[in-house]
Coordinates of C-alpha atoms and ligand atoms in Angstrom, one line a residue:
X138 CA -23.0 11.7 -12.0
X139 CA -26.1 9.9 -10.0
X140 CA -29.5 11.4 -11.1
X141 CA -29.9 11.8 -7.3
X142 CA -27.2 12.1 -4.9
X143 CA -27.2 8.6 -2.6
X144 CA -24.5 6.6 -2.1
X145 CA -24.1 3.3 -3.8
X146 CA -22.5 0.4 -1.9
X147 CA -20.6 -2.6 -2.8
X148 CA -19.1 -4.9 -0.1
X149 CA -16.8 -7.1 -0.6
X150 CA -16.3 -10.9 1.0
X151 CA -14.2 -13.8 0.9
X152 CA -14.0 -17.1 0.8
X153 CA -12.7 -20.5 0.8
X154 CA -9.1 -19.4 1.5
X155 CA -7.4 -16.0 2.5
X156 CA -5.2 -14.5 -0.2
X157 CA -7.1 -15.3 -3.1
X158 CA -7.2 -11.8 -4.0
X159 CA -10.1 -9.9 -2.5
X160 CA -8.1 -6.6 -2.3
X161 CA -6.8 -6.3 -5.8
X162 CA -10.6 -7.1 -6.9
X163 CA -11.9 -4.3 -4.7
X164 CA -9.1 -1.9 -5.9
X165 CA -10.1 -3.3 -9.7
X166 CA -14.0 -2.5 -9.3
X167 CA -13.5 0.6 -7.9
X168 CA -10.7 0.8 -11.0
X169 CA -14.0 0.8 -13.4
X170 CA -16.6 2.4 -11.8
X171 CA -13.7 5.2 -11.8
X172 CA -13.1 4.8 -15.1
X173 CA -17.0 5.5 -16.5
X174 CA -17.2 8.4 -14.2
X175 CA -18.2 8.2 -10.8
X176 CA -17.0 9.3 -7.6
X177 CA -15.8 5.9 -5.9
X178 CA -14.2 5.9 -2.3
X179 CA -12.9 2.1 -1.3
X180 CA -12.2 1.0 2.7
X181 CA -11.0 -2.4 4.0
X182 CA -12.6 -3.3 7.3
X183 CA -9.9 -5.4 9.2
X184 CA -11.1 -7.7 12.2
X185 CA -7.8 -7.9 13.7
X186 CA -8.2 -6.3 16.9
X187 CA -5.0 -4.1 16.4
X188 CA -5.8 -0.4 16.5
X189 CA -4.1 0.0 13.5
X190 CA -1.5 -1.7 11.2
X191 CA 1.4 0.2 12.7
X192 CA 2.8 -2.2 15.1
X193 CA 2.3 -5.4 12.8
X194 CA 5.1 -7.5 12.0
X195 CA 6.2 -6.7 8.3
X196 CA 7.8 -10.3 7.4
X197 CA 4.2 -11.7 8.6
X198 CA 1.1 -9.0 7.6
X199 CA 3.6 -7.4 4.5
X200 CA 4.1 -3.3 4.1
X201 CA 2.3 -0.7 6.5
X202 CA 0.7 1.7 4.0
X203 CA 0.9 5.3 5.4
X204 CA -2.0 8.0 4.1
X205 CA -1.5 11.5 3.6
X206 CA -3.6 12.0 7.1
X207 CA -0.7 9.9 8.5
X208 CA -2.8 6.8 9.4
X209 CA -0.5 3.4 9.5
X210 CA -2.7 1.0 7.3
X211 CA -3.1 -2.7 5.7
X212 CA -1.0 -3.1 2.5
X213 CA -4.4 -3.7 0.6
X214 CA -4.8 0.2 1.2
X215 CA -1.7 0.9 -1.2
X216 CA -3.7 -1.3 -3.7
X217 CA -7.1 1.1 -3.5
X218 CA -4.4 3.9 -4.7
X219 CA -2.9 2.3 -7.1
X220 CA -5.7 1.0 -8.8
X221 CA -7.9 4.4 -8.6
X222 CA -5.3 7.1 -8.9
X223 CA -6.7 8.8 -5.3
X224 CA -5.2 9.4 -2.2
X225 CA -7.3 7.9 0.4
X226 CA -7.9 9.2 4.4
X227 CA -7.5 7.4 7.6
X228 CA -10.9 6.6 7.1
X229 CA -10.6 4.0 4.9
X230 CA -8.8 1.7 7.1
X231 CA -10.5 0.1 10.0
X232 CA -9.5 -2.5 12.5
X233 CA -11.4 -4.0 14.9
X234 CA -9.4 -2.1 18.0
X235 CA -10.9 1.0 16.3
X236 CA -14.1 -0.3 16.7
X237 CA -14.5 -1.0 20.2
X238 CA -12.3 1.8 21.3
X239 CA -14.7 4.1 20.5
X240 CA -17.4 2.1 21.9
X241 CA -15.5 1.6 25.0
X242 CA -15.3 5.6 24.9
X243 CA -18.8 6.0 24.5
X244 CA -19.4 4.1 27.3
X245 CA -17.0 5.5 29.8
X246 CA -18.4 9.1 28.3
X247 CA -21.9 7.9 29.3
X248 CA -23.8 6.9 26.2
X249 CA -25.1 4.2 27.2
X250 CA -26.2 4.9 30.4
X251 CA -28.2 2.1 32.0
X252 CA -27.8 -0.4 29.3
X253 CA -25.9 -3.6 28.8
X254 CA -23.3 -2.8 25.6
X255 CA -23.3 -5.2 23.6
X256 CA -21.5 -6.4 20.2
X257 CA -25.2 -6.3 18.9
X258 CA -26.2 -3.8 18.6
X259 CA -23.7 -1.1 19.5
X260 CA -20.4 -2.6 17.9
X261 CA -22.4 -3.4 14.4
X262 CA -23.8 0.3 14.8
X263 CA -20.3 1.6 15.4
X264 CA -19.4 -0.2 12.4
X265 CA -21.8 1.2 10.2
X266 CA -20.9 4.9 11.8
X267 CA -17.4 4.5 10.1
X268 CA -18.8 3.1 6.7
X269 CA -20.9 5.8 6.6
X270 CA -18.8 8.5 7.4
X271 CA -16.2 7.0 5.0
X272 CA -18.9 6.9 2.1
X273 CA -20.2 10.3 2.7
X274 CA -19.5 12.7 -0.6
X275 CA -19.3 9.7 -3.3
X276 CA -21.4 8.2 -5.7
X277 CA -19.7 4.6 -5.2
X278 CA -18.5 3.3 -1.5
X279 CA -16.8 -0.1 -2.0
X280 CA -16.2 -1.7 1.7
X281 CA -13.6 -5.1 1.8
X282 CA -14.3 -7.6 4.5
X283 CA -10.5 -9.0 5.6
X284 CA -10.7 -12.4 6.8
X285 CA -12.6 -15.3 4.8
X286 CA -16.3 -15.9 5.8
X287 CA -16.7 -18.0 8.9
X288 CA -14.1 -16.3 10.9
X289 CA -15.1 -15.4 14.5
X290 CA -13.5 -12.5 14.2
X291 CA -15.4 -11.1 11.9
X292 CA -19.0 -11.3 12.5
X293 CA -19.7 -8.4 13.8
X294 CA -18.6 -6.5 10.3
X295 CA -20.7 -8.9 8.2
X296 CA -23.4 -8.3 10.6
X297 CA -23.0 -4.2 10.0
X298 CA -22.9 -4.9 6.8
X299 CA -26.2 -7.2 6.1
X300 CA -28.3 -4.5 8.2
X301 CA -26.8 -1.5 6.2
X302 CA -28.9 -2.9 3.7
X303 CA -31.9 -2.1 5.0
X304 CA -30.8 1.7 5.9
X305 CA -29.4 2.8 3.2
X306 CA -32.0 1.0 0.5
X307 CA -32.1 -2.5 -0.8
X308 CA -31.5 -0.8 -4.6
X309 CA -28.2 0.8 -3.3
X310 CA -26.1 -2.2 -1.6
X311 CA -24.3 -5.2 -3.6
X312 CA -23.0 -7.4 -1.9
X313 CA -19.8 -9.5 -4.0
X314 CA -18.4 -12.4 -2.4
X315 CA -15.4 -14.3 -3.8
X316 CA -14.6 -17.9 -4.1
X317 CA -11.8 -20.1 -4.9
X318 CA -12.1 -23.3 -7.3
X319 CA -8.9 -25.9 -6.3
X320 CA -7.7 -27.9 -8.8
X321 CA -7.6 -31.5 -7.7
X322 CA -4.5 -33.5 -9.5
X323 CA -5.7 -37.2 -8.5
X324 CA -8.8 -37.0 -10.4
X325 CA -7.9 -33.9 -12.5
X326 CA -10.9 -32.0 -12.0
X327 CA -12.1 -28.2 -10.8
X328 CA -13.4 -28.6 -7.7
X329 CA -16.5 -26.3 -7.2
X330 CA -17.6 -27.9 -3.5
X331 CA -15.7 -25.4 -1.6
X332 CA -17.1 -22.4 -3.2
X333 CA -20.5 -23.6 -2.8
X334 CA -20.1 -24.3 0.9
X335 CA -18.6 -20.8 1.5
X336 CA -21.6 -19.2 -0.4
X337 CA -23.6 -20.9 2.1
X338 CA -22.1 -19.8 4.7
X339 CA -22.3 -16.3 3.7
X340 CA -26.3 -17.1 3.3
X341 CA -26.6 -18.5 6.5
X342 CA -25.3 -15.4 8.1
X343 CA -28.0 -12.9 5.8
X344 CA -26.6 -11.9 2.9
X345 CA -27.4 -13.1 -0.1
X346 CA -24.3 -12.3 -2.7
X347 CA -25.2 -10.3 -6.0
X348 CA -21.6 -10.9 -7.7
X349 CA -19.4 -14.1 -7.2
X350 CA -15.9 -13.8 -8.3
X351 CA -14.7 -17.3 -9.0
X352 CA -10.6 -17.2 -8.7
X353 CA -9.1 -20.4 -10.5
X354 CA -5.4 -20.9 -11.4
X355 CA -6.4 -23.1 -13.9
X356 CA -8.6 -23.6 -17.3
X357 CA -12.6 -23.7 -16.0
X358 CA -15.6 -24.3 -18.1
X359 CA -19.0 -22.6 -18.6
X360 CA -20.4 -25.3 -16.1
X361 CA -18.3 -24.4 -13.4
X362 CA -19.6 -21.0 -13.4
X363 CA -22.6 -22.2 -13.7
X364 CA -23.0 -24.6 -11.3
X365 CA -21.9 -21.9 -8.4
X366 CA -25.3 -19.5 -10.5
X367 CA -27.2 -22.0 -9.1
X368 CA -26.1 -23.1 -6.1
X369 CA -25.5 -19.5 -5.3
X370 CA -28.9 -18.7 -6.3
X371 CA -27.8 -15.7 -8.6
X372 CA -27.9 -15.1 -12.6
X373 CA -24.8 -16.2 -14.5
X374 CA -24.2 -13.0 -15.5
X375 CA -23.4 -12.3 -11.6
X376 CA -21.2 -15.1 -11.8
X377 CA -17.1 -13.6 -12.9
X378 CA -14.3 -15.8 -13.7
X379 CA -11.3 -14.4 -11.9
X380 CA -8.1 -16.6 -13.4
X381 CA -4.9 -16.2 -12.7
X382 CA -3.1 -13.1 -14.3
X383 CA 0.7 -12.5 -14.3
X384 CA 0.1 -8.8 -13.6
X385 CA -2.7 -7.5 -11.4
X386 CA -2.8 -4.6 -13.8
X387 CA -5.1 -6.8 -16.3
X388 CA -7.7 -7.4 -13.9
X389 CA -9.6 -4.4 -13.8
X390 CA -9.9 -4.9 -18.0
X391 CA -10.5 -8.4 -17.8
X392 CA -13.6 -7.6 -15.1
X393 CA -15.2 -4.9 -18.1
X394 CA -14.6 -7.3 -20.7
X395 CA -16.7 -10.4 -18.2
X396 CA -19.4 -7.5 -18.1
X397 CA -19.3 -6.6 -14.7
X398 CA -19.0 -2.8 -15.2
X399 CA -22.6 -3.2 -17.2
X400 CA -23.8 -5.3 -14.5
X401 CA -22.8 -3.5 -11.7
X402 CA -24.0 0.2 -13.3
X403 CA -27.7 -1.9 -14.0
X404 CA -27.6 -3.0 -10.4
X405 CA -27.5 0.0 -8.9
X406 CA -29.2 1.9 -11.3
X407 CA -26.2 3.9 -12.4
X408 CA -26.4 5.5 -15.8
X409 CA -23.8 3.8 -17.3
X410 CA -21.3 5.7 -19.1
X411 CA -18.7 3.8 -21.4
X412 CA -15.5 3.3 -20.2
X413 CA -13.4 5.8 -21.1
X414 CA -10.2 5.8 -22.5
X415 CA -7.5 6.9 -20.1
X416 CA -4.0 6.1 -19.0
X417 CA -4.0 3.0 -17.8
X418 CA -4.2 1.3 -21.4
X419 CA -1.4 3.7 -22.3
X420 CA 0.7 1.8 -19.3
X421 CA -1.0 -1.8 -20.5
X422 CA 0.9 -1.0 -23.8
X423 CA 3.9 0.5 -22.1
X424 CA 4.1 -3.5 -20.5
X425 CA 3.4 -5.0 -23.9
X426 CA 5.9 -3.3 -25.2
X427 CA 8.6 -3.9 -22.7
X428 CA 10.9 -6.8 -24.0
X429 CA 14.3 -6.0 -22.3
X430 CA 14.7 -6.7 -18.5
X431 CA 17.0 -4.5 -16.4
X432 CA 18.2 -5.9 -12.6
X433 CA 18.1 -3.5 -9.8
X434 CA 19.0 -4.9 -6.7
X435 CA 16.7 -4.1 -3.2
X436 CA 18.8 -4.6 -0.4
X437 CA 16.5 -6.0 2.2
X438 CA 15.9 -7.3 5.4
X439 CA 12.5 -8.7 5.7
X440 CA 12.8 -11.1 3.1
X441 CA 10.6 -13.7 4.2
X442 CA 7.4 -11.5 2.5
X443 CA 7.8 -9.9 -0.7
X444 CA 4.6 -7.8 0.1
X445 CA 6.8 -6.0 2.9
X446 CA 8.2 -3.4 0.1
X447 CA 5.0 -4.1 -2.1
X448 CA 4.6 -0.2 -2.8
X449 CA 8.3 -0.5 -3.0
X450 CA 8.3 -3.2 -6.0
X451 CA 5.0 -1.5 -7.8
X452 CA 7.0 1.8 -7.7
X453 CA 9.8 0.2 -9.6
X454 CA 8.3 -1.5 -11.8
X455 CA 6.0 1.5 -12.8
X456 CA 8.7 3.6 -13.7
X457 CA 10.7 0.9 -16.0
X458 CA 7.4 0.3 -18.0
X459 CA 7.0 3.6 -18.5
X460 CA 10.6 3.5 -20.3
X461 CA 8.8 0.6 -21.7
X462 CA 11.1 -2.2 -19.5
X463 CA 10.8 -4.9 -17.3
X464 CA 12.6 -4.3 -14.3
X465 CA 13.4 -7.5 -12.4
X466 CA 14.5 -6.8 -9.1
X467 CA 17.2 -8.9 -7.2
X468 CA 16.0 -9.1 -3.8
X469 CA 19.4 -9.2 -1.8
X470 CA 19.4 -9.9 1.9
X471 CA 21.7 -6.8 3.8
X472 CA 23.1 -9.6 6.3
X473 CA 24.3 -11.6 3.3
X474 CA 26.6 -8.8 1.9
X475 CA 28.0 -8.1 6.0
X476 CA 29.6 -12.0 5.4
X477 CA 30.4 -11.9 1.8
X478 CA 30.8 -8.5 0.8
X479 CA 29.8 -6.9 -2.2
X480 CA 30.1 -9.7 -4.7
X481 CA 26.6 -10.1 -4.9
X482 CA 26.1 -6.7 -6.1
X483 CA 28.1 -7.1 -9.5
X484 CA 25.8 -6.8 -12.2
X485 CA 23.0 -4.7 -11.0
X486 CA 22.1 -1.4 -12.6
X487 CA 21.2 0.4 -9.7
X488 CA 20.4 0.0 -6.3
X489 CA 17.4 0.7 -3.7
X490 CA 17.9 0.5 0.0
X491 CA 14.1 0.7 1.1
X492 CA 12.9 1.7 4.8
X493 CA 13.4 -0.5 7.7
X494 CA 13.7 -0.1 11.3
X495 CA 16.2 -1.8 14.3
X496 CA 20.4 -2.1 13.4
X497 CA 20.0 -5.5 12.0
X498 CA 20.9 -5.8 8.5
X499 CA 22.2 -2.0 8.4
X500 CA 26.0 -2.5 8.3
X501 CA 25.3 -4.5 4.8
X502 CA 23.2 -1.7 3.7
X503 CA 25.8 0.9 4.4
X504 CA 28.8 -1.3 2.6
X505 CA 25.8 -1.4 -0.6
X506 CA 26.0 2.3 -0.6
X507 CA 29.5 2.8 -0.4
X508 CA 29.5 0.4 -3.3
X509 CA 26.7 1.8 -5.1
X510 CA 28.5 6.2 -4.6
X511 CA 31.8 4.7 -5.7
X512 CA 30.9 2.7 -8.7
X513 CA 28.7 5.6 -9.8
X514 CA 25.8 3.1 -9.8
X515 CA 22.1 4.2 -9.5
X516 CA 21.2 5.0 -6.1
X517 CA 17.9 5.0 -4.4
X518 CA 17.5 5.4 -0.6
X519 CA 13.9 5.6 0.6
X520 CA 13.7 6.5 4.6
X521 CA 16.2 4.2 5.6
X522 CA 17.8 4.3 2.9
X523 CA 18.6 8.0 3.1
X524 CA 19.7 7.6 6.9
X525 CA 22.1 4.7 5.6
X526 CA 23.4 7.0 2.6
X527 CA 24.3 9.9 4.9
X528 CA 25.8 7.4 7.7
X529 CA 27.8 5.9 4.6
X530 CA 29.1 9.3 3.5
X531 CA 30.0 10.4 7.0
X532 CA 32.3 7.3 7.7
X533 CA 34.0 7.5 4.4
X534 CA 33.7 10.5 2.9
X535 CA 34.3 12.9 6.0
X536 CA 36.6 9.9 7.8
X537 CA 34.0 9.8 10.5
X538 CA 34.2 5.7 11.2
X539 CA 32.0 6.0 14.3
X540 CA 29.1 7.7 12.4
X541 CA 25.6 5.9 13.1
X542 CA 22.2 6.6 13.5
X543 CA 20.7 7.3 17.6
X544 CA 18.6 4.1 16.1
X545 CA 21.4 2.1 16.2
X546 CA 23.8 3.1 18.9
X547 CA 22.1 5.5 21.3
X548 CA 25.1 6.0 23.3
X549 CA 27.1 7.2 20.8
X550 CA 28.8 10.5 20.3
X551 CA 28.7 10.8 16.5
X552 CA 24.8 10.3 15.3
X553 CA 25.0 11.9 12.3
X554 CA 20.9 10.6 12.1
X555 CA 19.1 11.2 15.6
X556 CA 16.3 11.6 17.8
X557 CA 15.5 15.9 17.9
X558 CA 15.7 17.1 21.3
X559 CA 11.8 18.2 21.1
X560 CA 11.0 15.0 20.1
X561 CA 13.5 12.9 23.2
X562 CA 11.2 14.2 25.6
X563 CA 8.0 11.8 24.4
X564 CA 10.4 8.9 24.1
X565 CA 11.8 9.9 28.1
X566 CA 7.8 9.5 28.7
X567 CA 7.5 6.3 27.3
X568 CA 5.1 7.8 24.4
X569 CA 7.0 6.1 21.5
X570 CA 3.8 6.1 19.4
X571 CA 4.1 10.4 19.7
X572 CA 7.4 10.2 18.4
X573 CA 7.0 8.6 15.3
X574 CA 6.5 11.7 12.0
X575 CA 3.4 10.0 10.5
X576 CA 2.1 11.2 6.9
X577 CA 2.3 14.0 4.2
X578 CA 4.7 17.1 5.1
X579 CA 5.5 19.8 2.2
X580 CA 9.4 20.4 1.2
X581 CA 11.1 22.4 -1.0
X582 CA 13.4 21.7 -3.0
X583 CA 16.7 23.1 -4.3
X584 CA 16.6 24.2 -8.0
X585 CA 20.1 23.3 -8.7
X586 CA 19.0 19.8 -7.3
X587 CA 17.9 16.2 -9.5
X588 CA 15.2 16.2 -7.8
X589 CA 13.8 19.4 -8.5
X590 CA 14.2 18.2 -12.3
X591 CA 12.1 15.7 -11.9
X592 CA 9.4 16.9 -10.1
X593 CA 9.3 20.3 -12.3
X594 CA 8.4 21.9 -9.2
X595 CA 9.8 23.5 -6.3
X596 CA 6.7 22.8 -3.4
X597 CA 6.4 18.9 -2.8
X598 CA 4.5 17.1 -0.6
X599 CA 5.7 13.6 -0.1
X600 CA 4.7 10.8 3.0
X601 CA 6.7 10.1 6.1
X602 CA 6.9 7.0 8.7
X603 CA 9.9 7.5 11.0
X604 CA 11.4 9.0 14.3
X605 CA 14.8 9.5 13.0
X606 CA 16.1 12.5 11.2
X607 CA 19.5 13.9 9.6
X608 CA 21.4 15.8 12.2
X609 CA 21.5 19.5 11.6
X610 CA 24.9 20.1 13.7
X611 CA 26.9 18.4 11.1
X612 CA 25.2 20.6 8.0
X613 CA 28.1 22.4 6.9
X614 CA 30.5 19.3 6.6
X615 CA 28.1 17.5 4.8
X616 CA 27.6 19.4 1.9
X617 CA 31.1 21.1 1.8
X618 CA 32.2 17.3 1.2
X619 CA 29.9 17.1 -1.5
X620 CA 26.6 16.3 -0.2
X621 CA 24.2 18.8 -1.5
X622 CA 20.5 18.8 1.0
X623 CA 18.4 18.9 -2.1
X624 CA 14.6 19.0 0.2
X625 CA 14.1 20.7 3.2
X626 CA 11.2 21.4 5.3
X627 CA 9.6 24.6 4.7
X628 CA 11.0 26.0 8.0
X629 CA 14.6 24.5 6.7
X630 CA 15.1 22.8 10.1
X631 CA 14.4 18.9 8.4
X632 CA 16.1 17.4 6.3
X633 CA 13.7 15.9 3.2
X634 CA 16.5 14.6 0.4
X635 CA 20.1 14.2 0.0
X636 CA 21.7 14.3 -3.1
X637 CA 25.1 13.7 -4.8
X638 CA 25.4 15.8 -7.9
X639 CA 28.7 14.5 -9.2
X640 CA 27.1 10.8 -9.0
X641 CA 25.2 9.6 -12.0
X642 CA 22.3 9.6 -9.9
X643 CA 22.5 9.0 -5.8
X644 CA 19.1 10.6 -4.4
X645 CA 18.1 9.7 -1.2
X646 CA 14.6 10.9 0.7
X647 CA 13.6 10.6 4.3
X648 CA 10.2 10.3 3.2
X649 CA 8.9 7.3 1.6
X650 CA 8.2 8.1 -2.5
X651 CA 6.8 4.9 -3.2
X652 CA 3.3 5.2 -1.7
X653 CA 2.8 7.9 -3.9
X654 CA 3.2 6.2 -7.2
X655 CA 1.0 5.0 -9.3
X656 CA 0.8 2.4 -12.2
X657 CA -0.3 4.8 -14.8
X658 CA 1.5 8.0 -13.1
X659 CA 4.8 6.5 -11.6
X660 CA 6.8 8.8 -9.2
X661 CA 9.1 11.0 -10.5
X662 CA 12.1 10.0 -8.1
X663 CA 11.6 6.3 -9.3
X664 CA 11.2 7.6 -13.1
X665 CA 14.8 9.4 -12.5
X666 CA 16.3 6.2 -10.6
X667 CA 15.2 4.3 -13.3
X668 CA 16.0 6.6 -16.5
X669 CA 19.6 6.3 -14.6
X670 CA 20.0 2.7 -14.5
X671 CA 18.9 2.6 -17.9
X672 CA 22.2 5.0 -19.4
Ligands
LIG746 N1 14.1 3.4 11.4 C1 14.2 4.6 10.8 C2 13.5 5.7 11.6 O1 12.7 5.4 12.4 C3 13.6 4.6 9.3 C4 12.2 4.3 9.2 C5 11.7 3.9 7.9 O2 12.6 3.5 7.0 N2 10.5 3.9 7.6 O3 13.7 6.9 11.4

């Protein structure tokens, strides 16, 4: 779409607090640049020194995104999808650990031979390595900053990014930075102080901000805004209200209607094509429209962090607008229903057991899907959830009480859902990281099967994060009790999706469908689930 084929890059910084929303903004810019047309590729650059998000805990840092490449990946990733239709790579996600592993590599492979290594310049240059690389092929590469500015942890990535500047053109970088106004109830004002003082800081390490996005949960005024112009030393047009919105969905709309997509495309010296129409307003209506709520219940165990099963949630809720509902989802903790029973469940319209890992919580999961195939409610099992479904149907279907996973009981003699031997010999080494099936696998489905209905195609390829898998001695038993294996592996020797046919709809997968839907294109397995709960 450029007149001449050079990168444009947008980085993206915080302030003031963490959590005011730098992710959904980056996901929302790259949202419109999409939108008029350009190639736009989006990466967060994590200062944790964690390799990767793989071994975070849930219940603190919320969902591990998982790519098609099989990288493990900050929640903020799942955003980038979901806000710019496009599957993103490994390279999108970096963490500090990343970082100065490979330097650590270089230097033990000799690169540096007879110098000091230092963070500058060899981590920044490292840094810049991956942006680049990540960049290379599109018009528009949008880099997020985690962290809020001022964190120790994190200067070597602003660093990178103030000199990239320089390399890759002055006319080709913009640098956004995003503030937070606090409401302050004893004298009832907007407090702009803090926003000033972060811009600052940002100044004082080099970079100058082109675009301020000023969240506020309440009513500002022109003077606000303009007050951070000047202080920031910036034109008011570079200056964006962000307020609060009930639905992320709106923001990428309410940043072309501030002007940002104009400003940004004059910026960087994009010819700027109008937005065009596309299917995001077609879901915008689909949520106007949607006046009736229906409860599905999500039977949980990290309940402290809704953002654990944020993919989970923005799958669901996808799939009821586009049957123009609300969904409203009853988050119901597992360990509750193991001391009440099923009481709790009355009422729902259908049911989702999401992934998970370790036996707490699972016993409640299993009575929910006992519950859930003999009230010919809507059931949805997602990893986990397919692995409880099939432990479910082994105890009381085929009378097999001791049926478990290998997760759960290793030493016992019925695991319907194991460890396979090739893969026993990593975790006998101590290599539990090897053992885990990490990203995109194809499987094919069974045309007699739901789930070949609702894919209307036979060759799917669907994301995995999990060790476990269904048990192939106990095949035949299975699905002459009823249990028809609606997805297998290409090779038929995994087990993809279970299915019930004489249930109203019970379709479990050992992948995880949810990082594959979209707002505007939610995933057929969720559209099914939800067309179900609706009948
Ligand atoms: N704990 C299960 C396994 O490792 C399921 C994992 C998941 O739900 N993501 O196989």
């Amino acid at each position: 779409m450029l007149r001449k084929k050079q990168t444009k890059f947008i980085f993206v910084t915080g302030g003031v607090l963490s959590g005011i929303g730098k992710g959904i903004f980056a996901a929302s810019v790259g949202n419109i640049l999409k939108n008029r047309g350009f190639s736009v590729n989006i990466q967060k650059l994590d200062p944790y020194l964690n390799f990767d998000a793989g071994t975070l805990n849930p219940n603190e840092h919320g969902e591990v995104f998982v790519t098609d490449d099989g990288a493990e990946t900050d929640l903020d990733l799942g955003h980038y999808e979901r806000f710019t239709n496009q599957s993103l790579t490994k390279r999108s996600s970096i963490m500090s650990g990343q970082i100065y592993s490979a330097v650590f590599d270089d230097e033990r492979k000799g690169k540096y031979l007879g110098k000091t290594v230092q963070v500058i310049p060899h981590l920044t240059e490292k840094i810049q390595d991956f942006v680049m690389e990540a960049s290379k092929g599109f018009d528009i590469h949008i880099a997020e900053v985690g962290g809020t500015i001022g964190d120790m942890e994190a200067v070597h990535f602003i660093e990178a990014i103030r000199q990239l500047k320089r390399k890759v053109g002055e006319e080709n970088v913009m640098y956004a930075h995003l503030v937070y106004i606090p409401y302050l109830e004893a004298s009832k004002e907007m407090k702009t102080k803090p926003a000033q003082s972060s811009v600052r800081e940002l100044l004082a390490l080099g970079i100058h901000p082109d675009i301020i996005g000023v969240r506020h949960d309440r009513a500002i005024e022109k003077g606000h805004l303009k007050k951070i112009a000047l202080s920031a030393d910036v034109n008011p047009e570079a200056v964006v209200p962000l307020p609060f919105v009930k639905r992320v969905y709106d923001v990428p709309s309410n940043l072309e209607k501030s002007g940002l997509g104009d400003y940004i495309s004059k910026n960087l010296g994009l010819r700027s094509l109008r937005p065009k129409k596309n299917g995001w307003e077609k879901m915008q209506q689909n949520i106007k429209n949607s006046k009736e709520t229906i409860k599905v219940g999500l039977i949980a165990k990290y309940l402290s962090n809704e953002d654990t099963y944020k993919s989970v949630t923005e799958a669901l809720k996808a799939a009821f607008w586009a049957n123009q509902k609300n969904v409203k989802i009853v988050w119901i903790d597992s360990e509750e229903i193991e001391k009440t029973g099923t009481k709790i469940l009355d009422g729902l319209c259908g049911i989702v057991i999401p992934g998970g890992f370790g036996d707490r919580g699972t016993e409640g999961k299993i009575i929910a899907a006992k519950y859930a195939r003999e009230n010919n409610i809507p059931y949805l099992g997602l990893c986990l959830g397919m692995q409880i479904a099939v432990i479910e149907f082994a105890r009381n279907v085929l009378a097999w009480p001791s049926a478990t996973s290998g997760e759960f009981d290793q030493n016992s003699k019925k695991q319907v859902i194991h460890i396979m031997p090739e893969q026993r010999k990593n975790m006998a080494e101590d290599n539990y990281g090897a053992t885990m099936r990490l990203g995109a696998y194809p499987c094919i489905l069974d045309k007699k099967s739901k789930s070949y209905k609702l894919y209307g195609a036979d060759k799917i390829s669907e994301r995995h994060r999990h060790r476990y898998e269904f048990n192939n001695d106990y095949r035949e038993e299975f699905t002459e009790a009823g249990m028809m294996l609606a997805g297998l592996s290409p090779d038929h020797h995994l087990v993809e999706i279970v299915e019930i046919p004489e249930h109203k709809f019970f379709v479990a997968s050992q992948f995880h469908p949810e990082y594959k839907s979209r707002p505007d294109y939610p995933h057929p397995l969720f559209v099914g689930f939800s067309k179900a709960c609706l009948e």
